[in-house]
Amino acid sequence: MIENIETKRILIVISSPSGAGKTSVCKKLLELDSELRPSISVTTRRPRNNETNGIDYIFISKEDFDKKISNGQFLEYANVFNNKYGTLVSSTKDILNQGFDVLFDIDWQGTQQLSQNNNNILTIFILPPDKNEIERRLKKRETENSENIDIVSERMSKFEDELSHWKEYDYVVTNDNFDKCVSEILNIISAERKKRTRQKFLFSKIRKLTK
């Protein structure tokens, strides 16, 4: 559990079915919003051709991952397509203590765990424009990374299950236009930051205005 009541920084979760573009959206959000920092997930899967250890993910063995579970080092973790993914408590606390909001690119399993243990969380679910577009993107991605086409079939078979969790999120945005999708999410984040409960200096400001 993350306790950071004083600063009121937010845990911001972006989820979607595989291929809906959440990773690209997250990268753009980080470029455009200086108050955001990424949560870098630990994973047991192999790096893709365009991924760098320590930047995109922290790649470790299944044995090391299980040790971290036993030691209670994860804020959340999940098994996704036969690989494990998790968020370290220590790295999340470091980002919050530096005065930034934390951006999570995780699935519904991790989101459920975060939501159970933290009140200061904003969850956003990205919908794809249509199912055919998802399949096209997945095939392109797996071809670029020289992976077996069976992985596409496996991901497509779980598409409806992933999609069914959209009702568990605070906001839902459709990624039929990338720039519009990013803009909508930035507006959501901005509005959430302006909530009274998240502006820690409001009481002192109000006192000054009423003197």
Coordinates of C-alpha atoms in Angstrom, one line a residue:
M1 CA 0.0 0.0 0.0
I2 CA 1.2 3.5 -0.9
E3 CA 0.6 6.2 1.7
N4 CA 1.3 9.7 0.4
I5 CA -1.5 11.8 1.9
E6 CA 0.6 14.9 2.3
T7 CA 1.5 15.5 -1.4
K8 CA -1.7 14.1 -2.9
R9 CA 0.2 12.8 -5.9
I10 CA -1.8 10.4 -8.1
L11 CA -1.3 6.8 -9.2
I12 CA -2.5 7.0 -12.8
V13 CA -3.3 3.7 -14.5
I14 CA -3.7 3.2 -18.2
S15 CA -5.1 -0.2 -19.3
S16 CA -6.4 -1.7 -22.5
P17 CA -6.8 -5.0 -24.5
S18 CA -3.5 -6.0 -26.2
G19 CA -2.9 -4.0 -29.3
A20 CA -5.1 -1.0 -28.4
G21 CA -2.1 1.3 -28.1
K22 CA -1.7 1.9 -24.4
T23 CA 2.1 1.8 -24.4
S24 CA 2.4 4.3 -27.3
V25 CA -0.2 6.5 -25.5
C26 CA 1.8 6.3 -22.2
K27 CA 5.0 7.3 -23.9
K28 CA 3.4 10.3 -25.5
L29 CA 1.8 11.3 -22.1
L30 CA 5.3 11.2 -20.5
E31 CA 6.6 13.5 -23.3
L32 CA 3.9 16.1 -22.8
D33 CA 3.3 16.1 -19.1
S34 CA 6.3 17.1 -16.9
E35 CA 4.5 16.1 -13.7
L36 CA 4.4 12.4 -14.8
R37 CA 7.0 9.7 -14.2
P38 CA 6.7 6.1 -15.5
S39 CA 6.4 3.1 -13.3
I40 CA 8.8 0.6 -14.9
S41 CA 7.4 -2.9 -14.6
V42 CA 9.5 -5.9 -13.7
T43 CA 8.8 -8.8 -16.1
T44 CA 9.9 -12.3 -16.9
R45 CA 9.2 -12.1 -20.6
R46 CA 11.9 -11.7 -23.2
P47 CA 12.7 -8.1 -24.5
R48 CA 11.3 -7.1 -27.9
N49 CA 13.7 -5.8 -30.5
N50 CA 12.9 -2.1 -29.7
E51 CA 13.0 -2.5 -25.9
T52 CA 15.8 -1.5 -23.4
N53 CA 16.3 -3.1 -20.0
G54 CA 15.7 -0.6 -17.2
I55 CA 13.9 1.9 -19.5
D56 CA 11.0 -0.1 -21.0
Y57 CA 10.9 -2.9 -18.5
I58 CA 13.2 -4.5 -16.0
F59 CA 13.8 -8.0 -17.3
I60 CA 14.5 -10.7 -14.7
S61 CA 14.2 -14.5 -14.4
K62 CA 11.1 -16.3 -13.1
E63 CA 13.1 -17.4 -10.1
D64 CA 14.1 -13.8 -9.2
F65 CA 10.5 -12.7 -9.7
D66 CA 9.2 -15.3 -7.3
K67 CA 11.7 -14.3 -4.7
K68 CA 10.5 -10.7 -4.9
I69 CA 6.9 -12.0 -4.4
S70 CA 8.0 -13.9 -1.3
N71 CA 9.8 -10.8 0.1
G72 CA 6.7 -8.6 -0.4
Q73 CA 8.5 -6.3 -2.8
F74 CA 5.6 -5.9 -5.3
L75 CA 2.9 -3.3 -5.1
E76 CA 1.0 -5.4 -7.6
Y77 CA 1.8 -8.3 -9.9
A78 CA 0.1 -10.4 -12.5
N79 CA 0.5 -13.4 -14.8
V80 CA -0.2 -12.2 -18.4
F81 CA 0.1 -14.5 -21.4
N82 CA 2.4 -16.9 -19.5
N83 CA 4.7 -14.1 -18.3
K84 CA 4.8 -12.3 -15.0
Y85 CA 4.7 -8.6 -14.6
G86 CA 5.0 -6.5 -11.4
T87 CA 5.5 -3.1 -9.9
L88 CA 8.0 -2.6 -7.1
V89 CA 6.9 -0.8 -4.0
S90 CA 10.3 0.9 -3.6
S91 CA 10.4 2.5 -7.0
T92 CA 6.8 3.8 -6.7
K93 CA 7.5 5.4 -3.4
D94 CA 10.6 7.1 -4.8
I95 CA 8.7 8.7 -7.6
L96 CA 5.9 10.0 -5.2
N97 CA 8.5 11.3 -2.7
Q98 CA 10.1 13.3 -5.6
G99 CA 6.7 15.1 -6.1
F100 CA 5.6 13.4 -9.3
D101 CA 2.5 11.5 -10.3
V102 CA 3.2 7.8 -11.3
L103 CA 2.0 6.5 -14.6
F104 CA 1.2 2.8 -14.8
D105 CA 1.0 0.8 -18.0
I106 CA -0.6 -2.3 -16.6
D107 CA -3.5 -4.7 -17.2
W108 CA -6.8 -5.2 -15.3
Q109 CA -5.3 -7.6 -12.8
G110 CA -2.7 -5.2 -11.6
T111 CA -5.3 -2.4 -11.6
Q112 CA -7.6 -4.4 -9.3
Q113 CA -4.7 -4.9 -6.8
L114 CA -3.8 -1.2 -6.8
S115 CA -7.4 -0.1 -6.4
Q116 CA -7.9 -2.3 -3.4
N117 CA -5.0 -0.8 -1.5
N118 CA -4.8 2.8 -2.6
N119 CA -7.5 5.6 -2.6
N120 CA -5.5 8.1 -4.5
I121 CA -5.7 6.4 -7.9
L122 CA -7.0 7.4 -11.3
T123 CA -7.8 4.6 -13.7
I124 CA -8.3 5.0 -17.5
F125 CA -9.3 2.2 -20.0
I126 CA -8.4 2.6 -23.7
L127 CA -10.8 1.0 -26.2
P128 CA -9.6 0.1 -29.7
P129 CA -11.5 1.4 -32.8
D130 CA -12.5 -2.1 -33.8
K131 CA -11.5 -5.7 -33.4
N132 CA -10.0 -6.0 -36.9
E133 CA -7.6 -3.2 -36.1
I134 CA -6.4 -5.0 -33.0
E135 CA -5.6 -8.1 -35.0
R136 CA -3.7 -6.0 -37.6
R137 CA -1.6 -4.3 -35.0
L138 CA -0.8 -7.5 -33.2
K139 CA 0.3 -9.2 -36.4
K140 CA 2.5 -6.3 -37.3
R141 CA 4.1 -6.2 -33.8
E142 CA 4.8 -9.9 -33.7
T143 CA 6.3 -9.9 -37.2
E144 CA 8.6 -7.0 -36.2
N145 CA 9.8 -8.9 -33.2
S146 CA 10.1 -12.3 -35.0
E147 CA 7.7 -14.0 -32.7
N148 CA 5.4 -16.9 -33.4
I149 CA 2.1 -16.0 -35.1
D150 CA 0.4 -18.3 -32.5
I151 CA 1.0 -15.5 -30.0
V152 CA -1.4 -13.3 -32.0
S153 CA -4.1 -16.0 -31.8
E154 CA -3.6 -16.4 -28.1
R155 CA -4.0 -12.6 -27.5
M156 CA -7.0 -12.4 -29.8
S157 CA -8.7 -15.3 -27.9
K158 CA -8.4 -13.3 -24.7
F159 CA -9.5 -10.0 -26.3
E160 CA -13.1 -10.2 -25.0
D161 CA -12.0 -11.1 -21.5
E162 CA -9.7 -8.1 -21.3
L163 CA -12.4 -5.9 -22.8
S164 CA -15.0 -7.0 -20.2
H165 CA -13.1 -5.1 -17.5
W166 CA -13.8 -1.7 -18.9
K167 CA -16.6 -1.1 -16.3
E168 CA -14.0 -1.2 -13.5
Y169 CA -12.3 2.0 -14.6
D170 CA -13.0 5.7 -13.8
Y171 CA -12.8 6.8 -17.5
V172 CA -13.0 5.1 -20.9
V173 CA -11.3 6.6 -24.0
T174 CA -11.4 5.3 -27.6
N175 CA -8.1 5.3 -29.5
D176 CA -9.5 5.8 -33.0
N177 CA -7.3 8.9 -33.4
F178 CA -4.0 8.8 -31.5
D179 CA -3.6 12.6 -30.9
K180 CA -7.2 13.0 -29.9
C181 CA -6.9 10.0 -27.5
V182 CA -3.8 11.5 -25.8
S183 CA -5.4 14.9 -25.6
E184 CA -8.5 13.5 -23.9
I185 CA -6.4 11.7 -21.3
L186 CA -4.3 14.8 -20.6
N187 CA -7.5 16.7 -20.0
I188 CA -8.7 14.0 -17.6
I189 CA -5.5 14.1 -15.6
S190 CA -5.6 17.9 -15.4
A191 CA -9.1 17.8 -14.1
E192 CA -8.3 15.2 -11.5
R193 CA -5.4 17.2 -10.2
K194 CA -7.7 20.2 -9.6
K195 CA -9.9 18.2 -7.3
R196 CA -10.1 19.9 -3.9
T197 CA -8.8 16.9 -2.0
R198 CA -5.7 16.8 -4.1
Q199 CA -4.7 20.5 -3.7
K200 CA -2.8 20.4 -0.4
F201 CA -2.3 24.2 0.0
L202 CA -6.0 25.2 -0.5
F203 CA -6.7 25.7 3.2
S204 CA -3.8 28.1 3.7
K205 CA -4.8 29.9 0.5
I206 CA -8.4 30.3 1.6
R207 CA -7.3 31.6 4.9
K208 CA -5.3 34.3 3.3
L209 CA -8.2 35.3 1.0
T210 CA -10.5 35.7 4.0
K211 CA -8.3 37.8 6.1

